[in-house]
Short mmCIF file of N, CA and C and ligand atoms in Angstrom, two decimals:
data_model
loop_
_atom_site.label_atom_id
_atom_site.label_comp_id
_atom_site.label_asym_id
_atom_site.label_seq_id
_atom_site.Cartn_x
_atom_site.Cartn_y
_atom_site.Cartn_z
N MET C 1 -16.31 28.02 3.85
CA MET C 1 -14.88 28.06 3.55
C MET C 1 -14.32 26.66 3.65
N LYS C 2 -13.82 26.19 2.56
CA LYS C 2 -13.32 24.82 2.56
C LYS C 2 -11.81 24.81 2.37
N THR C 3 -11.18 23.99 3.09
CA THR C 3 -9.76 23.76 2.87
C THR C 3 -9.60 22.41 2.22
N GLY C 4 -9.48 22.43 0.94
CA GLY C 4 -9.38 21.17 0.21
C GLY C 4 -8.01 20.54 0.38
N LYS C 5 -8.03 19.26 0.53
CA LYS C 5 -6.76 18.55 0.65
C LYS C 5 -6.36 18.04 -0.73
N VAL C 6 -5.63 18.83 -1.40
CA VAL C 6 -5.25 18.46 -2.76
C VAL C 6 -3.97 17.65 -2.71
N ARG C 7 -4.15 16.38 -3.00
CA ARG C 7 -3.00 15.50 -3.00
C ARG C 7 -3.11 14.56 -4.17
N GLY C 8 -2.02 13.94 -4.49
CA GLY C 8 -2.10 12.83 -5.43
C GLY C 8 -2.01 13.22 -6.88
N SER C 9 -1.53 14.39 -7.18
CA SER C 9 -1.42 14.74 -8.60
C SER C 9 -0.23 14.05 -9.24
N LEU C 10 0.65 13.49 -8.45
CA LEU C 10 1.80 12.80 -9.03
C LEU C 10 1.51 11.32 -9.25
N LEU C 11 0.27 10.95 -9.06
CA LEU C 11 -0.08 9.54 -9.21
C LEU C 11 -0.20 9.14 -10.67
N LEU C 12 -0.38 10.10 -11.55
CA LEU C 12 -0.67 9.78 -12.93
C LEU C 12 0.54 9.20 -13.65
N VAL C 13 1.71 9.57 -13.24
CA VAL C 13 2.91 9.19 -13.98
C VAL C 13 3.09 7.68 -13.98
N THR C 14 2.88 7.07 -12.85
CA THR C 14 3.11 5.64 -12.73
C THR C 14 2.16 4.85 -13.61
N VAL C 15 0.97 5.36 -13.79
CA VAL C 15 -0.03 4.63 -14.56
C VAL C 15 0.41 4.52 -16.02
N LEU C 16 1.01 5.56 -16.51
CA LEU C 16 1.36 5.60 -17.91
C LEU C 16 2.48 4.63 -18.25
N LEU C 17 3.24 4.23 -17.27
CA LEU C 17 4.38 3.37 -17.53
C LEU C 17 3.98 1.90 -17.62
N GLY C 18 2.76 1.61 -17.30
CA GLY C 18 2.36 0.22 -17.20
C GLY C 18 2.15 -0.49 -18.53
N THR C 19 1.86 0.23 -19.58
CA THR C 19 1.61 -0.42 -20.85
C THR C 19 2.83 -0.33 -21.73
N GLY C 20 3.56 -1.36 -21.82
CA GLY C 20 4.75 -1.34 -22.65
C GLY C 20 4.72 -2.53 -23.58
N ALA C 21 5.87 -3.09 -23.84
CA ALA C 21 5.94 -4.26 -24.69
C ALA C 21 5.72 -5.49 -23.83
N CYS C 22 4.49 -5.75 -23.54
CA CYS C 22 4.16 -6.95 -22.79
C CYS C 22 4.06 -8.12 -23.75
N ALA C 23 5.02 -8.99 -23.71
CA ALA C 23 5.02 -10.11 -24.63
C ALA C 23 4.33 -11.33 -24.01
N GLY C 24 3.81 -11.18 -22.84
CA GLY C 24 3.17 -12.30 -22.18
C GLY C 24 1.81 -12.59 -22.75
N GLY C 25 1.29 -13.72 -22.44
CA GLY C 25 -0.03 -14.10 -22.94
C GLY C 25 -1.02 -14.31 -21.82
N ASP C 26 -0.90 -13.55 -20.80
CA ASP C 26 -1.75 -13.77 -19.64
C ASP C 26 -3.13 -13.14 -19.79
N GLY C 27 -3.32 -12.45 -20.88
CA GLY C 27 -4.64 -11.88 -21.12
C GLY C 27 -4.98 -10.75 -20.19
N SER C 28 -4.01 -9.93 -19.90
CA SER C 28 -4.32 -8.78 -19.07
C SER C 28 -5.17 -7.79 -19.86
N PRO C 29 -6.22 -7.32 -19.26
CA PRO C 29 -7.12 -6.43 -20.00
C PRO C 29 -6.46 -5.12 -20.37
N THR C 30 -6.76 -4.66 -21.53
CA THR C 30 -6.21 -3.41 -22.00
C THR C 30 -7.28 -2.33 -21.90
N LYS C 31 -6.91 -1.27 -21.24
CA LYS C 31 -7.87 -0.19 -21.12
C LYS C 31 -7.80 0.70 -22.36
N PRO C 32 -8.94 1.10 -22.84
CA PRO C 32 -8.93 2.02 -23.97
C PRO C 32 -8.33 3.35 -23.58
N GLU C 33 -7.50 3.85 -24.46
CA GLU C 33 -6.89 5.13 -24.17
C GLU C 33 -7.94 6.24 -24.28
N GLY C 34 -7.74 7.24 -23.53
CA GLY C 34 -8.70 8.32 -23.55
C GLY C 34 -9.72 8.20 -22.43
N THR C 35 -9.75 7.04 -21.82
CA THR C 35 -10.63 6.88 -20.67
C THR C 35 -9.90 7.35 -19.43
N VAL C 36 -10.39 8.39 -18.86
CA VAL C 36 -9.74 8.95 -17.69
C VAL C 36 -10.38 8.33 -16.45
N SER C 37 -9.60 7.51 -15.80
CA SER C 37 -10.11 6.91 -14.57
C SER C 37 -9.60 7.72 -13.38
N PRO C 38 -10.34 7.73 -12.32
CA PRO C 38 -9.91 8.50 -11.14
C PRO C 38 -8.64 7.89 -10.56
N PRO C 39 -7.78 8.71 -9.99
CA PRO C 39 -6.52 8.20 -9.43
C PRO C 39 -6.77 7.44 -8.14
N ALA C 40 -7.37 6.28 -8.27
CA ALA C 40 -7.74 5.52 -7.08
C ALA C 40 -6.59 4.66 -6.59
N VAL C 41 -6.19 3.72 -7.40
CA VAL C 41 -5.14 2.79 -6.99
C VAL C 41 -3.99 2.89 -7.97
N THR C 42 -2.82 3.15 -7.46
CA THR C 42 -1.66 3.21 -8.32
C THR C 42 -0.55 2.37 -7.73
N THR C 43 0.42 2.09 -8.53
CA THR C 43 1.56 1.32 -8.06
C THR C 43 2.38 2.16 -7.10
N PRO C 44 2.57 1.67 -5.90
CA PRO C 44 3.33 2.47 -4.94
C PRO C 44 4.82 2.49 -5.28
N ALA C 45 5.50 3.44 -4.72
CA ALA C 45 6.94 3.53 -4.92
C ALA C 45 7.61 2.31 -4.28
N PRO C 46 8.83 2.02 -4.69
CA PRO C 46 9.53 0.88 -4.09
C PRO C 46 9.62 1.00 -2.57
N ASN C 47 9.53 -0.14 -1.93
CA ASN C 47 9.61 -0.18 -0.47
C ASN C 47 8.57 0.71 0.20
N SER C 48 7.41 0.78 -0.40
CA SER C 48 6.36 1.56 0.25
C SER C 48 5.01 0.92 -0.03
N MET C 49 4.08 1.21 0.81
CA MET C 49 2.71 0.77 0.58
C MET C 49 1.77 1.86 1.04
N ALA C 50 0.60 1.85 0.44
CA ALA C 50 -0.40 2.83 0.80
C ALA C 50 -1.69 2.12 1.20
N ILE C 51 -2.26 2.56 2.28
CA ILE C 51 -3.54 2.01 2.73
C ILE C 51 -4.63 2.97 2.29
N LYS C 52 -5.62 2.41 1.59
CA LYS C 52 -6.71 3.24 1.10
C LYS C 52 -7.99 2.43 1.12
N ASP C 53 -9.07 3.03 1.60
CA ASP C 53 -10.36 2.35 1.66
C ASP C 53 -10.24 1.01 2.40
N PHE C 54 -9.53 1.03 3.50
CA PHE C 54 -9.38 -0.16 4.34
C PHE C 54 -8.77 -1.32 3.55
N ASP C 55 -7.85 -0.99 2.69
CA ASP C 55 -7.22 -2.00 1.84
C ASP C 55 -5.73 -1.67 1.74
N TYR C 56 -4.92 -2.69 1.87
CA TYR C 56 -3.47 -2.50 1.78
C TYR C 56 -2.98 -2.45 0.33
N GLY C 57 -3.85 -2.77 -0.61
CA GLY C 57 -3.42 -2.76 -2.00
C GLY C 57 -2.68 -4.03 -2.35
N ALA C 58 -1.97 -3.98 -3.45
CA ALA C 58 -1.27 -5.16 -3.95
C ALA C 58 -0.16 -5.56 -2.98
N PRO C 59 0.15 -6.86 -2.95
CA PRO C 59 1.26 -7.32 -2.11
C PRO C 59 2.55 -6.59 -2.44
N VAL C 60 3.33 -6.33 -1.41
CA VAL C 60 4.56 -5.56 -1.59
C VAL C 60 5.76 -6.49 -1.46
N THR C 61 6.70 -6.32 -2.37
CA THR C 61 7.94 -7.10 -2.31
C THR C 61 9.11 -6.16 -2.03
N VAL C 62 9.88 -6.50 -1.02
CA VAL C 62 11.02 -5.66 -0.64
C VAL C 62 12.25 -6.53 -0.42
N SER C 63 13.38 -5.88 -0.30
CA SER C 63 14.62 -6.58 -0.01
C SER C 63 14.70 -6.85 1.49
N PRO C 64 15.48 -7.87 1.87
CA PRO C 64 15.66 -8.14 3.30
C PRO C 64 16.19 -6.92 4.03
N GLY C 65 15.57 -6.60 5.13
CA GLY C 65 16.02 -5.48 5.94
C GLY C 65 15.68 -4.11 5.41
N ALA C 66 14.89 -4.05 4.36
CA ALA C 66 14.53 -2.75 3.78
C ALA C 66 13.64 -1.97 4.74
N VAL C 67 13.76 -0.66 4.67
CA VAL C 67 12.86 0.19 5.43
C VAL C 67 11.63 0.46 4.57
N VAL C 68 10.49 0.03 5.06
CA VAL C 68 9.24 0.14 4.31
C VAL C 68 8.43 1.31 4.84
N THR C 69 8.01 2.17 3.93
CA THR C 69 7.21 3.32 4.31
C THR C 69 5.74 3.02 4.06
N VAL C 70 4.92 3.28 5.04
CA VAL C 70 3.49 3.06 4.93
C VAL C 70 2.78 4.40 4.99
N THR C 71 1.92 4.64 4.01
CA THR C 71 1.12 5.86 4.00
C THR C 71 -0.34 5.48 4.17
N ASN C 72 -1.02 6.14 5.06
CA ASN C 72 -2.43 5.84 5.32
C ASN C 72 -3.30 6.96 4.77
N LEU C 73 -4.01 6.64 3.69
CA LEU C 73 -4.85 7.65 3.04
C LEU C 73 -6.27 7.66 3.58
N ASP C 74 -6.58 6.78 4.48
CA ASP C 74 -7.90 6.78 5.10
C ASP C 74 -7.94 7.80 6.23
N SER C 75 -9.14 8.07 6.69
CA SER C 75 -9.24 8.93 7.86
C SER C 75 -9.04 8.12 9.14
N ALA C 76 -9.32 6.83 9.05
CA ALA C 76 -9.16 5.96 10.22
C ALA C 76 -7.69 5.57 10.41
N ARG C 77 -7.32 5.37 11.62
CA ARG C 77 -5.98 4.89 11.95
C ARG C 77 -5.89 3.40 11.64
N HIS C 78 -4.75 2.97 11.14
CA HIS C 78 -4.55 1.56 10.83
C HIS C 78 -3.20 1.11 11.39
N THR C 79 -3.03 -0.20 11.38
CA THR C 79 -1.72 -0.75 11.71
C THR C 79 -1.29 -1.70 10.62
N VAL C 80 0.00 -1.93 10.54
CA VAL C 80 0.56 -3.01 9.73
C VAL C 80 1.26 -3.92 10.72
N THR C 81 0.58 -5.02 11.05
CA THR C 81 1.04 -5.90 12.12
C THR C 81 1.22 -7.30 11.57
N ALA C 82 2.41 -7.82 11.66
CA ALA C 82 2.67 -9.17 11.17
C ALA C 82 1.78 -10.16 11.91
N ASP C 83 1.27 -11.14 11.16
CA ASP C 83 0.37 -12.12 11.76
C ASP C 83 1.06 -12.92 12.86
N ASP C 84 2.37 -13.02 12.77
CA ASP C 84 3.06 -13.78 13.82
C ASP C 84 3.26 -12.94 15.08
N GLY C 85 2.85 -11.68 15.00
CA GLY C 85 2.81 -10.86 16.20
C GLY C 85 4.09 -10.11 16.53
N GLY C 86 5.21 -10.55 16.05
CA GLY C 86 6.44 -9.92 16.51
C GLY C 86 7.40 -9.46 15.43
N THR C 87 7.20 -9.92 14.22
CA THR C 87 8.19 -9.62 13.18
C THR C 87 8.22 -8.14 12.86
N PHE C 88 7.04 -7.55 12.71
CA PHE C 88 6.95 -6.10 12.55
C PHE C 88 5.56 -5.66 12.95
N ALA C 89 5.47 -4.44 13.38
CA ALA C 89 4.19 -3.87 13.76
C ALA C 89 4.35 -2.36 13.78
N VAL C 90 3.46 -1.70 13.07
CA VAL C 90 3.56 -0.25 13.04
C VAL C 90 2.15 0.33 13.02
N ASP C 91 1.99 1.45 13.68
CA ASP C 91 0.71 2.13 13.79
C ASP C 91 0.77 3.38 12.92
N VAL C 92 -0.22 3.55 12.03
CA VAL C 92 -0.16 4.64 11.06
C VAL C 92 -1.37 5.55 11.24
N ALA C 93 -1.13 6.77 11.56
CA ALA C 93 -2.20 7.74 11.73
C ALA C 93 -2.91 7.98 10.40
N GLY C 94 -4.16 8.38 10.47
CA GLY C 94 -4.94 8.59 9.27
C GLY C 94 -4.66 9.92 8.59
N ASN C 95 -5.41 10.15 7.51
CA ASN C 95 -5.32 11.42 6.78
C ASN C 95 -3.92 11.70 6.26
N GLY C 96 -3.31 10.68 5.67
CA GLY C 96 -2.01 10.88 5.06
C GLY C 96 -0.84 10.64 5.99
N GLY C 97 -1.12 10.10 7.15
CA GLY C 97 -0.03 9.80 8.08
C GLY C 97 0.90 8.74 7.53
N THR C 98 2.14 8.81 7.91
CA THR C 98 3.11 7.82 7.45
C THR C 98 3.85 7.21 8.64
N ALA C 99 4.36 6.03 8.40
CA ALA C 99 5.20 5.36 9.40
C ALA C 99 6.12 4.43 8.64
N THR C 100 7.18 4.02 9.27
CA THR C 100 8.10 3.10 8.64
C THR C 100 8.36 1.92 9.56
N PHE C 101 8.68 0.80 8.93
CA PHE C 101 9.14 -0.35 9.70
C PHE C 101 10.24 -1.04 8.89
N THR C 102 10.99 -1.85 9.56
CA THR C 102 12.08 -2.56 8.90
C THR C 102 11.64 -3.97 8.54
N ALA C 103 11.78 -4.29 7.27
CA ALA C 103 11.39 -5.62 6.80
C ALA C 103 12.29 -6.68 7.43
N PRO C 104 11.75 -7.88 7.56
CA PRO C 104 12.57 -8.96 8.11
C PRO C 104 13.81 -9.21 7.26
N ALA C 105 14.85 -9.72 7.89
CA ALA C 105 16.09 -10.02 7.18
C ALA C 105 16.02 -11.37 6.48
N THR C 106 15.06 -12.19 6.86
CA THR C 106 14.93 -13.52 6.28
C THR C 106 13.92 -13.50 5.16
N PRO C 107 14.32 -13.91 3.97
CA PRO C 107 13.36 -13.96 2.85
C PRO C 107 12.17 -14.86 3.17
N GLY C 108 11.05 -14.46 2.64
CA GLY C 108 9.84 -15.25 2.88
C GLY C 108 8.62 -14.40 2.64
N ASN C 109 7.48 -14.98 2.94
CA ASN C 109 6.22 -14.27 2.79
C ASN C 109 5.65 -14.00 4.17
N TYR C 110 5.34 -12.74 4.43
CA TYR C 110 4.89 -12.35 5.75
C TYR C 110 3.49 -11.72 5.68
N PRO C 111 2.47 -12.49 5.97
CA PRO C 111 1.13 -11.92 6.01
C PRO C 111 0.99 -10.98 7.21
N PHE C 112 0.19 -9.96 7.02
CA PHE C 112 -0.03 -9.02 8.12
C PHE C 112 -1.49 -8.58 8.13
N HIS C 113 -1.85 -7.86 9.15
CA HIS C 113 -3.25 -7.42 9.31
C HIS C 113 -3.26 -6.10 10.06
N CYS C 114 -4.47 -5.58 10.22
CA CYS C 114 -4.66 -4.35 11.00
C CYS C 114 -5.30 -4.75 12.32
N THR C 115 -4.72 -4.33 13.41
CA THR C 115 -5.27 -4.73 14.71
C THR C 115 -6.61 -4.05 14.99
N TYR C 116 -6.84 -2.91 14.39
CA TYR C 116 -8.13 -2.23 14.60
C TYR C 116 -9.23 -2.84 13.74
N HIS C 117 -8.85 -3.31 12.57
CA HIS C 117 -9.82 -3.85 11.61
C HIS C 117 -9.30 -5.21 11.14
N PRO C 118 -9.59 -6.25 11.88
CA PRO C 118 -8.99 -7.57 11.59
C PRO C 118 -9.30 -8.11 10.20
N ARG C 119 -10.33 -7.59 9.56
CA ARG C 119 -10.61 -8.09 8.21
C ARG C 119 -9.62 -7.54 7.19
N MET C 120 -8.87 -6.54 7.58
CA MET C 120 -7.84 -6.01 6.68
C MET C 120 -6.65 -6.95 6.68
N LYS C 121 -6.33 -7.47 5.50
CA LYS C 121 -5.22 -8.42 5.38
C LYS C 121 -4.29 -7.95 4.27
N GLY C 122 -3.02 -8.15 4.50
CA GLY C 122 -2.04 -7.80 3.48
C GLY C 122 -0.92 -8.82 3.49
N SER C 123 0.02 -8.62 2.60
CA SER C 123 1.11 -9.57 2.48
C SER C 123 2.39 -8.85 2.09
N LEU C 124 3.44 -9.16 2.79
CA LEU C 124 4.76 -8.61 2.48
C LEU C 124 5.67 -9.75 2.07
N THR C 125 6.28 -9.61 0.89
CA THR C 125 7.24 -10.61 0.44
C THR C 125 8.64 -10.04 0.56
N VAL C 126 9.51 -10.80 1.19
CA VAL C 126 10.91 -10.41 1.33
C VAL C 126 11.74 -11.37 0.50
N LYS C 127 12.49 -10.80 -0.43
CA LYS C 127 13.36 -11.66 -1.24
C LYS C 127 14.50 -10.85 -1.81
CU1 CU Y 1 -7.28 -0.60 10.09
#
């Protein structure tokens, strides 16, 4: 008897919005349509980040003082701890646990890490 944890069916919507009128010339690769990739990494909602596979994902940009929601999709517990030690620090339980912290009021770039897994590095931009 299995209790499947069915989550993440709303992840598909964000993916579809990514290909629009990109007039840039940065050479971003275009995925062929019809290729169904697993819902592994998606763009998180504003003021939120998701930890998955011991990875914080893309750098997150928030407004000064914003409340940032962290979701931990791993089974292991993680933290989001500012490298300076005091600006912000939050402990996030595994298996879909969430926590929030308040972004710094001063614009800037704030690198952070996981205290349990020091090789985990992330970056928060406040502007
Ligand atoms: Cu960790």
